[in-house]
Amino acid sequence: MKKNIIIANWKCNPETQEEAKRLFEEIKNGIENSNTEVIICPPVIFLTAVSFKESGIKIGGQDCFWENKGAFTGQISPSMLKDAGCEYVIIGHSERRKIGETDEEINKKLKVALNAGLKPILCVGEGSEEREKNQAHDTVKKQLENALSNIESVIKNSDSFIIAYEPVWAIGSGNPCSFEEAEDMSIFIQKTARELLGVSPVRKIIVIYGGSVDESNAKDYITKSKMEGLLVGGASINSEKFIKIINSI
Ligand code: 13P
């Protein structure tokens, strides 16, 4: 049976290692659903504090640099994430784009992450102005074209590739994307990514949704919007809510 992917993006939370450990344990102990693959992306400083081994939960980074080592103060590299036990890494989140991350940087990060053996979770999504001007598809297409530029040779060994549709206006706003709009974008992203990756051997493109996901709408994004997973922010740092999301799928 196909497993849906439920990803927790803890962003810059919680404030202490003790809280991070507690949150992780509460989530681990509450999972009753074996039809989901649960991935937690804590702040990098807590990666080694959470005992994910043998928990059934996978861990990921929230970002990475585009070199594996060198004189780059403050950066965390893909090979460091891999060494810390990460299988996944979020790349191109809108909160990073907002503080200056460019499509070109996202493309470089994707290549180095793939080469290091990580599975990237590429984030795309339009802002409210673009949605109002009917430019959502153009924006997402451009983001995909730039992110996936010349990526065929590094992606060829991956059996799947995850793309998260996160409309910027839906993130943290309590105003989630409608199920119809999400389904439309899921189909569009599948088609566009497939065309861009051409006949590359990536067997599967997995499109997931993020933006004000909670326990009341999670299941419908899977059943109505045909999303194959969810990327959860705010509700993922509340163990009760996040467990309900996982167990509702
Ligand atoms: P919220 O679930 O808080 O809207 O955040 C979504 C997100 O940005 C996940 O990466």
PDB file of C-alpha atoms and ligand atoms in Angstrom:
ATOM      1  CA  MET A   1       0.000   0.000   0.000  1.00  0.00           C
ATOM      2  CA  LYS A   2       1.220   3.475  -0.932  1.00  0.00           C
ATOM      3  CA  LYS A   3       2.298   5.533   2.058  1.00  0.00           C
ATOM      4  CA  ASN A   4       1.468   9.226   2.342  1.00  0.00           C
ATOM      5  CA  ILE A   5       4.289  11.477   3.455  1.00  0.00           C
ATOM      6  CA  ILE A   6       3.619  13.725   6.440  1.00  0.00           C
ATOM      7  CA  ILE A   7       6.422  16.208   7.093  1.00  0.00           C
ATOM      8  CA  ALA A   8       6.795  18.392  10.179  1.00  0.00           C
ATOM      9  CA  ASN A   9       8.646  21.621   9.541  1.00  0.00           C
ATOM     10  CA  TRP A  10       9.347  22.881  13.043  1.00  0.00           C
ATOM     11  CA  LYS A  11      10.908  26.071  11.610  1.00  0.00           C
ATOM     12  CA  CYS A  12      12.660  28.040  14.414  1.00  0.00           C
ATOM     13  CA  ASN A  13      10.945  26.083  17.233  1.00  0.00           C
ATOM     14  CA  PRO A  14      11.068  25.078  20.051  1.00  0.00           C
ATOM     15  CA  GLU A  15      13.489  27.176  22.085  1.00  0.00           C
ATOM     16  CA  THR A  16      15.234  24.433  24.049  1.00  0.00           C
ATOM     17  CA  GLN A  17      16.624  20.967  23.517  1.00  0.00           C
ATOM     18  CA  GLU A  18      14.483  19.658  26.354  1.00  0.00           C
ATOM     19  CA  GLU A  19      11.304  20.855  24.637  1.00  0.00           C
ATOM     20  CA  ALA A  20      12.474  19.418  21.313  1.00  0.00           C
ATOM     21  CA  LYS A  21      13.049  16.016  22.902  1.00  0.00           C
ATOM     22  CA  ARG A  22       9.660  16.099  24.589  1.00  0.00           C
ATOM     23  CA  LEU A  23       7.842  17.108  21.416  1.00  0.00           C
ATOM     24  CA  PHE A  24       9.557  14.349  19.455  1.00  0.00           C
ATOM     25  CA  GLU A  25       8.740  11.697  22.058  1.00  0.00           C
ATOM     26  CA  GLU A  26       5.095  12.783  22.279  1.00  0.00           C
ATOM     27  CA  ILE A  27       4.706  12.565  18.515  1.00  0.00           C
ATOM     28  CA  LYS A  28       6.505   9.202  18.368  1.00  0.00           C
ATOM     29  CA  ASN A  29       4.281   7.735  21.073  1.00  0.00           C
ATOM     30  CA  GLY A  30       1.078   9.024  19.487  1.00  0.00           C
ATOM     31  CA  ILE A  31       1.463   7.587  15.989  1.00  0.00           C
ATOM     32  CA  GLU A  32      -1.063   4.838  15.339  1.00  0.00           C
ATOM     33  CA  ASN A  33      -1.017   4.998  11.574  1.00  0.00           C
ATOM     34  CA  SER A  34       1.316   2.796   9.594  1.00  0.00           C
ATOM     35  CA  ASN A  35       0.032   4.147   6.255  1.00  0.00           C
ATOM     36  CA  THR A  36       2.146   7.267   6.589  1.00  0.00           C
ATOM     37  CA  GLU A  37       5.839   8.047   6.368  1.00  0.00           C
ATOM     38  CA  VAL A  38       6.474  10.642   9.074  1.00  0.00           C
ATOM     39  CA  ILE A  39       9.433  12.965   8.617  1.00  0.00           C
ATOM     40  CA  ILE A  40      10.419  15.570  11.202  1.00  0.00           C
ATOM     41  CA  CYS A  41      12.608  18.529  10.273  1.00  0.00           C
ATOM     42  CA  PRO A  42      13.760  20.132  13.533  1.00  0.00           C
ATOM     43  CA  PRO A  43      16.219  23.018  13.806  1.00  0.00           C
ATOM     44  CA  VAL A  44      19.618  21.583  12.949  1.00  0.00           C
ATOM     45  CA  ILE A  45      20.932  22.049  16.503  1.00  0.00           C
ATOM     46  CA  PHE A  46      18.359  19.516  17.757  1.00  0.00           C
ATOM     47  CA  LEU A  47      19.035  16.870  15.113  1.00  0.00           C
ATOM     48  CA  THR A  48      21.223  14.788  17.346  1.00  0.00           C
ATOM     49  CA  ALA A  49      19.086  15.353  20.441  1.00  0.00           C
ATOM     50  CA  VAL A  50      16.010  13.618  19.039  1.00  0.00           C
ATOM     51  CA  SER A  51      16.305   9.852  19.221  1.00  0.00           C
ATOM     52  CA  PHE A  52      14.853   9.032  15.845  1.00  0.00           C
ATOM     53  CA  LYS A  53      16.704   5.742  15.435  1.00  0.00           C
ATOM     54  CA  GLU A  54      14.333   2.792  15.614  1.00  0.00           C
ATOM     55  CA  SER A  55      11.457   5.266  16.149  1.00  0.00           C
ATOM     56  CA  GLY A  56      10.025   4.747  12.663  1.00  0.00           C
ATOM     57  CA  ILE A  57      10.301   8.516  12.145  1.00  0.00           C
ATOM     58  CA  LYS A  58      12.713   9.901   9.545  1.00  0.00           C
ATOM     59  CA  ILE A  59      14.486  13.202  10.026  1.00  0.00           C
ATOM     60  CA  GLY A  60      15.410  16.014   7.661  1.00  0.00           C
ATOM     61  CA  GLY A  61      17.073  19.410   7.514  1.00  0.00           C
ATOM     62  CA  GLN A  62      15.163  22.644   6.866  1.00  0.00           C
ATOM     63  CA  ASP A  63      17.800  23.954   4.481  1.00  0.00           C
ATOM     64  CA  CYS A  64      21.401  23.270   3.414  1.00  0.00           C
ATOM     65  CA  PHE A  65      24.328  25.002   1.767  1.00  0.00           C
ATOM     66  CA  TRP A  66      25.524  24.328  -1.790  1.00  0.00           C
ATOM     67  CA  GLU A  67      29.030  23.155  -0.825  1.00  0.00           C
ATOM     68  CA  ASN A  68      29.858  20.184   1.367  1.00  0.00           C
ATOM     69  CA  LYS A  69      32.707  21.825   3.278  1.00  0.00           C
ATOM     70  CA  GLY A  70      34.962  24.860   3.344  1.00  0.00           C
ATOM     71  CA  ALA A  71      35.261  28.416   4.606  1.00  0.00           C
ATOM     72  CA  PHE A  72      31.553  29.284   4.727  1.00  0.00           C
ATOM     73  CA  THR A  73      30.803  30.648   8.191  1.00  0.00           C
ATOM     74  CA  GLY A  74      27.471  29.611   9.611  1.00  0.00           C
ATOM     75  CA  GLN A  75      26.514  27.209   6.841  1.00  0.00           C
ATOM     76  CA  ILE A  76      25.340  23.602   7.257  1.00  0.00           C
ATOM     77  CA  SER A  77      26.239  21.275   4.409  1.00  0.00           C
ATOM     78  CA  PRO A  78      24.331  18.358   2.861  1.00  0.00           C
ATOM     79  CA  SER A  79      27.041  15.903   3.923  1.00  0.00           C
ATOM     80  CA  MET A  80      26.761  17.151   7.543  1.00  0.00           C
ATOM     81  CA  LEU A  81      22.997  16.583   7.476  1.00  0.00           C
ATOM     82  CA  LYS A  82      23.526  13.136   6.053  1.00  0.00           C
ATOM     83  CA  ASP A  83      26.080  12.335   8.736  1.00  0.00           C
ATOM     84  CA  ALA A  84      23.630  13.476  11.434  1.00  0.00           C
ATOM     85  CA  GLY A  85      21.137  10.887  10.175  1.00  0.00           C
ATOM     86  CA  CYS A  86      19.011  12.995   7.842  1.00  0.00           C
ATOM     87  CA  GLU A  87      17.421  11.324   4.864  1.00  0.00           C
ATOM     88  CA  TYR A  88      15.615  14.455   3.658  1.00  0.00           C
ATOM     89  CA  VAL A  89      16.180  18.201   3.304  1.00  0.00           C
ATOM     90  CA  ILE A  90      13.712  21.010   2.599  1.00  0.00           C
ATOM     91  CA  ILE A  91      15.015  23.320  -0.133  1.00  0.00           C
ATOM     92  CA  GLY A  92      13.565  26.611  -1.383  1.00  0.00           C
ATOM     93  CA  HIS A  93      11.056  27.252   1.390  1.00  0.00           C
ATOM     94  CA  SER A  94       9.292  30.591   0.834  1.00  0.00           C
ATOM     95  CA  GLU A  95      10.506  31.838   4.226  1.00  0.00           C
ATOM     96  CA  ARG A  96      14.050  31.485   2.870  1.00  0.00           C
ATOM     97  CA  ARG A  97      13.158  32.938  -0.524  1.00  0.00           C
ATOM     98  CA  LYS A  98      11.689  35.921   1.361  1.00  0.00           C
ATOM     99  CA  ILE A  99      15.055  36.681   2.967  1.00  0.00           C
ATOM    100  CA  GLY A 100      16.862  36.622  -0.347  1.00  0.00           C
ATOM    101  CA  GLU A 101      17.348  33.026  -1.496  1.00  0.00           C
ATOM    102  CA  THR A 102      17.346  32.944  -5.282  1.00  0.00           C
ATOM    103  CA  ASP A 103      16.249  30.298  -7.789  1.00  0.00           C
ATOM    104  CA  GLU A 104      19.884  29.921  -8.811  1.00  0.00           C
ATOM    105  CA  GLU A 105      20.909  29.134  -5.226  1.00  0.00           C
ATOM    106  CA  ILE A 106      18.043  26.679  -4.897  1.00  0.00           C
ATOM    107  CA  ASN A 107      19.242  24.910  -8.039  1.00  0.00           C
ATOM    108  CA  LYS A 108      22.794  24.654  -6.634  1.00  0.00           C
ATOM    109  CA  LYS A 109      21.515  23.371  -3.289  1.00  0.00           C
ATOM    110  CA  LEU A 110      19.379  20.714  -4.962  1.00  0.00           C
ATOM    111  CA  LYS A 111      22.331  19.396  -6.955  1.00  0.00           C
ATOM    112  CA  VAL A 112      24.673  19.155  -3.971  1.00  0.00           C
ATOM    113  CA  ALA A 113      21.980  17.640  -1.740  1.00  0.00           C
ATOM    114  CA  LEU A 114      21.157  14.979  -4.339  1.00  0.00           C
ATOM    115  CA  ASN A 115      24.846  14.221  -4.795  1.00  0.00           C
ATOM    116  CA  ALA A 116      25.224  13.810  -1.037  1.00  0.00           C
ATOM    117  CA  GLY A 117      22.457  11.199  -1.105  1.00  0.00           C
ATOM    118  CA  LEU A 118      19.749  13.327   0.527  1.00  0.00           C
ATOM    119  CA  LYS A 119      16.156  13.389  -0.730  1.00  0.00           C
ATOM    120  CA  PRO A 120      15.207  17.028  -1.333  1.00  0.00           C
ATOM    121  CA  ILE A 121      11.752  18.421  -0.648  1.00  0.00           C
ATOM    122  CA  LEU A 122      11.580  21.272  -3.162  1.00  0.00           C
ATOM    123  CA  CYS A 123       9.117  24.030  -2.178  1.00  0.00           C
ATOM    124  CA  VAL A 124       7.286  26.122  -4.767  1.00  0.00           C
ATOM    125  CA  GLY A 125       4.291  28.430  -4.551  1.00  0.00           C
ATOM    126  CA  GLU A 126       2.936  31.790  -5.599  1.00  0.00           C
ATOM    127  CA  GLY A 127       2.337  34.888  -3.473  1.00  0.00           C
ATOM    128  CA  SER A 128      -1.064  36.521  -2.974  1.00  0.00           C
ATOM    129  CA  GLU A 129      -0.475  39.179  -5.624  1.00  0.00           C
ATOM    130  CA  GLU A 130       0.447  36.570  -8.207  1.00  0.00           C
ATOM    131  CA  ARG A 131      -2.647  34.542  -7.330  1.00  0.00           C
ATOM    132  CA  GLU A 132      -4.863  37.642  -7.645  1.00  0.00           C
ATOM    133  CA  LYS A 133      -3.349  38.491 -11.036  1.00  0.00           C
ATOM    134  CA  ASN A 134      -3.946  34.939 -12.232  1.00  0.00           C
ATOM    135  CA  GLN A 135      -0.201  34.301 -12.418  1.00  0.00           C
ATOM    136  CA  ALA A 136       0.003  31.367 -10.021  1.00  0.00           C
ATOM    137  CA  HIS A 137       0.767  28.762 -12.700  1.00  0.00           C
ATOM    138  CA  ASP A 138       3.367  30.960 -14.422  1.00  0.00           C
ATOM    139  CA  THR A 139       5.127  31.607 -11.111  1.00  0.00           C
ATOM    140  CA  VAL A 140       5.240  27.948 -10.144  1.00  0.00           C
ATOM    141  CA  LYS A 141       6.366  26.954 -13.648  1.00  0.00           C
ATOM    142  CA  LYS A 142       9.229  29.443 -13.529  1.00  0.00           C
ATOM    143  CA  GLN A 143      10.284  28.257 -10.066  1.00  0.00           C
ATOM    144  CA  LEU A 144      10.315  24.651 -11.312  1.00  0.00           C
ATOM    145  CA  GLU A 145      12.198  25.511 -14.510  1.00  0.00           C
ATOM    146  CA  ASN A 146      14.894  27.348 -12.573  1.00  0.00           C
ATOM    147  CA  ALA A 147      15.158  24.835  -9.728  1.00  0.00           C
ATOM    148  CA  LEU A 148      15.350  21.818 -12.013  1.00  0.00           C
ATOM    149  CA  SER A 149      17.674  23.378 -14.572  1.00  0.00           C
ATOM    150  CA  ASN A 150      20.407  20.922 -15.672  1.00  0.00           C
ATOM    151  CA  ILE A 151      19.573  18.564 -12.866  1.00  0.00           C
ATOM    152  CA  GLU A 152      19.111  15.406 -14.971  1.00  0.00           C
ATOM    153  CA  SER A 153      22.578  14.000 -14.359  1.00  0.00           C
ATOM    154  CA  VAL A 154      22.368  14.278 -10.556  1.00  0.00           C
ATOM    155  CA  ILE A 155      18.775  13.204 -10.261  1.00  0.00           C
ATOM    156  CA  LYS A 156      19.186  10.091 -12.356  1.00  0.00           C
ATOM    157  CA  ASN A 157      19.819   7.776  -9.427  1.00  0.00           C
ATOM    158  CA  SER A 158      16.740   8.901  -7.471  1.00  0.00           C
ATOM    159  CA  ASP A 159      13.660   6.760  -7.676  1.00  0.00           C
ATOM    160  CA  SER A 160      11.423   9.617  -6.550  1.00  0.00           C
ATOM    161  CA  PHE A 161      11.443  13.394  -6.173  1.00  0.00           C
ATOM    162  CA  ILE A 162       9.272  15.389  -3.754  1.00  0.00           C
ATOM    163  CA  ILE A 163       7.796  18.782  -4.633  1.00  0.00           C
ATOM    164  CA  ALA A 164       5.798  20.700  -2.016  1.00  0.00           C
ATOM    165  CA  TYR A 165       3.177  23.146  -3.251  1.00  0.00           C
ATOM    166  CA  GLU A 166       3.081  25.848  -0.592  1.00  0.00           C
ATOM    167  CA  PRO A 167       1.160  28.946  -1.699  1.00  0.00           C
ATOM    168  CA  VAL A 168       2.797  31.756   0.256  1.00  0.00           C
ATOM    169  CA  TRP A 169      -0.539  33.366   1.173  1.00  0.00           C
ATOM    170  CA  ALA A 170      -1.677  30.130   2.836  1.00  0.00           C
ATOM    171  CA  ILE A 171       1.355  29.714   5.086  1.00  0.00           C
ATOM    172  CA  GLY A 172       0.658  30.496   8.723  1.00  0.00           C
ATOM    173  CA  SER A 173      -2.403  32.510   7.716  1.00  0.00           C
ATOM    174  CA  GLY A 174      -5.211  30.171   8.737  1.00  0.00           C
ATOM    175  CA  ASN A 175      -6.410  30.646   5.157  1.00  0.00           C
ATOM    176  CA  PRO A 176      -5.635  27.323   3.457  1.00  0.00           C
ATOM    177  CA  CYS A 177      -5.811  26.729  -0.266  1.00  0.00           C
ATOM    178  CA  SER A 178      -9.123  25.283  -1.457  1.00  0.00           C
ATOM    179  CA  PHE A 179      -9.108  21.572  -2.243  1.00  0.00           C
ATOM    180  CA  GLU A 180      -9.936  22.328  -5.895  1.00  0.00           C
ATOM    181  CA  GLU A 181      -7.082  24.831  -6.276  1.00  0.00           C
ATOM    182  CA  ALA A 182      -4.697  22.389  -4.612  1.00  0.00           C
ATOM    183  CA  GLU A 183      -5.757  19.558  -6.903  1.00  0.00           C
ATOM    184  CA  ASP A 184      -5.350  21.763  -9.959  1.00  0.00           C
ATOM    185  CA  MET A 185      -1.844  22.739  -8.865  1.00  0.00           C
ATOM    186  CA  SER A 186      -0.922  19.149  -8.027  1.00  0.00           C
ATOM    187  CA  ILE A 187      -1.767  18.076 -11.591  1.00  0.00           C
ATOM    188  CA  PHE A 188       0.051  21.099 -13.034  1.00  0.00           C
ATOM    189  CA  ILE A 189       3.218  20.464 -10.987  1.00  0.00           C
ATOM    190  CA  GLN A 190       3.236  16.759 -11.907  1.00  0.00           C
ATOM    191  CA  LYS A 191       2.934  17.592 -15.603  1.00  0.00           C
ATOM    192  CA  THR A 192       5.461  20.448 -15.595  1.00  0.00           C
ATOM    193  CA  ALA A 193       8.075  18.558 -13.577  1.00  0.00           C
ATOM    194  CA  ARG A 194       7.660  15.483 -15.754  1.00  0.00           C
ATOM    195  CA  GLU A 195       8.226  17.590 -18.898  1.00  0.00           C
ATOM    196  CA  LEU A 196      11.254  19.319 -17.381  1.00  0.00           C
ATOM    197  CA  LEU A 197      12.853  16.095 -16.226  1.00  0.00           C
ATOM    198  CA  GLY A 198      12.172  14.576 -19.633  1.00  0.00           C
ATOM    199  CA  VAL A 199      12.902  10.907 -19.931  1.00  0.00           C
ATOM    200  CA  SER A 200      15.085  10.894 -16.841  1.00  0.00           C
ATOM    201  CA  PRO A 201      14.768   7.707 -14.851  1.00  0.00           C
ATOM    202  CA  VAL A 202      13.106   9.384 -11.840  1.00  0.00           C
ATOM    203  CA  ARG A 203      10.265   6.971 -11.478  1.00  0.00           C
ATOM    204  CA  LYS A 204       7.955   9.037  -9.390  1.00  0.00           C
ATOM    205  CA  ILE A 205       7.239  12.703  -8.746  1.00  0.00           C
ATOM    206  CA  ILE A 206       5.511  13.125  -5.411  1.00  0.00           C
ATOM    207  CA  VAL A 207       3.507  16.330  -4.957  1.00  0.00           C
ATOM    208  CA  ILE A 208       2.545  17.317  -1.416  1.00  0.00           C
ATOM    209  CA  TYR A 209       0.682  20.318   0.035  1.00  0.00           C
ATOM    210  CA  GLY A 210       1.640  22.824   2.739  1.00  0.00           C
ATOM    211  CA  GLY A 211      -0.078  25.948   4.091  1.00  0.00           C
ATOM    212  CA  SER A 212      -2.381  26.112   7.148  1.00  0.00           C
ATOM    213  CA  VAL A 213      -2.786  22.346   7.288  1.00  0.00           C
ATOM    214  CA  ASP A 214      -4.526  21.217  10.465  1.00  0.00           C
ATOM    215  CA  GLU A 215      -6.386  18.236  11.840  1.00  0.00           C
ATOM    216  CA  SER A 216      -9.643  19.370  10.208  1.00  0.00           C
ATOM    217  CA  ASN A 217      -8.413  19.617   6.609  1.00  0.00           C
ATOM    218  CA  ALA A 218      -5.441  17.203   6.406  1.00  0.00           C
ATOM    219  CA  LYS A 219      -7.350  14.178   5.178  1.00  0.00           C
ATOM    220  CA  ASP A 220      -9.185  16.120   2.482  1.00  0.00           C
ATOM    221  CA  TYR A 221      -5.933  17.286   0.865  1.00  0.00           C
ATOM    222  CA  ILE A 222      -5.097  13.614   0.383  1.00  0.00           C
ATOM    223  CA  THR A 223      -8.512  12.366  -0.697  1.00  0.00           C
ATOM    224  CA  LYS A 224      -9.984  15.398  -2.506  1.00  0.00           C
ATOM    225  CA  SER A 225      -6.872  17.164  -3.816  1.00  0.00           C
ATOM    226  CA  LYS A 226      -4.981  13.931  -4.595  1.00  0.00           C
ATOM    227  CA  MET A 227      -1.926  15.210  -2.770  1.00  0.00           C
ATOM    228  CA  GLU A 228       0.488  12.451  -1.762  1.00  0.00           C
ATOM    229  CA  GLY A 229       1.473  14.086   1.472  1.00  0.00           C
ATOM    230  CA  LEU A 230       1.544  17.205   3.626  1.00  0.00           C
ATOM    231  CA  LEU A 231       4.129  19.694   4.804  1.00  0.00           C
ATOM    232  CA  VAL A 232       2.970  21.006   8.157  1.00  0.00           C
ATOM    233  CA  GLY A 233       4.300  24.071   9.984  1.00  0.00           C
ATOM    234  CA  GLY A 234       2.405  25.508  12.964  1.00  0.00           C
ATOM    235  CA  ALA A 235       0.359  22.394  13.715  1.00  0.00           C
ATOM    236  CA  SER A 236       3.495  20.234  13.777  1.00  0.00           C
ATOM    237  CA  ILE A 237       4.845  21.853  16.946  1.00  0.00           C
ATOM    238  CA  ASN A 238       1.679  20.945  18.812  1.00  0.00           C
ATOM    239  CA  SER A 239       1.990  17.205  19.394  1.00  0.00           C
ATOM    240  CA  GLU A 240      -1.728  16.684  19.899  1.00  0.00           C
ATOM    241  CA  LYS A 241      -2.627  18.398  16.611  1.00  0.00           C
ATOM    242  CA  PHE A 242       0.181  16.755  14.662  1.00  0.00           C
ATOM    243  CA  ILE A 243      -0.734  13.283  15.932  1.00  0.00           C
ATOM    244  CA  LYS A 244      -4.361  13.910  14.925  1.00  0.00           C
ATOM    245  CA  ILE A 245      -3.178  14.922  11.443  1.00  0.00           C
ATOM    246  CA  ILE A 246      -1.095  11.761  11.059  1.00  0.00           C
ATOM    247  CA  ASN A 247      -3.757   9.458  12.413  1.00  0.00           C
ATOM    248  CA  SER A 248      -6.477  11.036  10.258  1.00  0.00           C
ATOM    249  CA  ILE A 249      -4.827   9.998   6.990  1.00  0.00           C
TER     250      ILE A 249
HETATM  251  P1  13P B   1       1.856  26.441   8.356  1.00  0.00           P
HETATM  252  O1  13P B   1       1.398  24.986   8.438  1.00  0.00           O
HETATM  253  O2  13P B   1       2.136  27.041   9.688  1.00  0.00           O
HETATM  254  O3  13P B   1       0.940  27.239   7.507  1.00  0.00           O
HETATM  255  O4  13P B   1       3.274  26.403   7.605  1.00  0.00           O
HETATM  256  C1  13P B   1       3.401  25.716   6.427  1.00  0.00           C
HETATM  257  C2  13P B   1       4.832  25.632   6.069  1.00  0.00           C
HETATM  258  O5  13P B   1       5.459  26.639   5.796  1.00  0.00           O
HETATM  259  C3  13P B   1       5.463  24.319   6.101  1.00  0.00           C
HETATM  260  O6  13P B   1       6.713  24.345   5.492  1.00  0.00           O
END
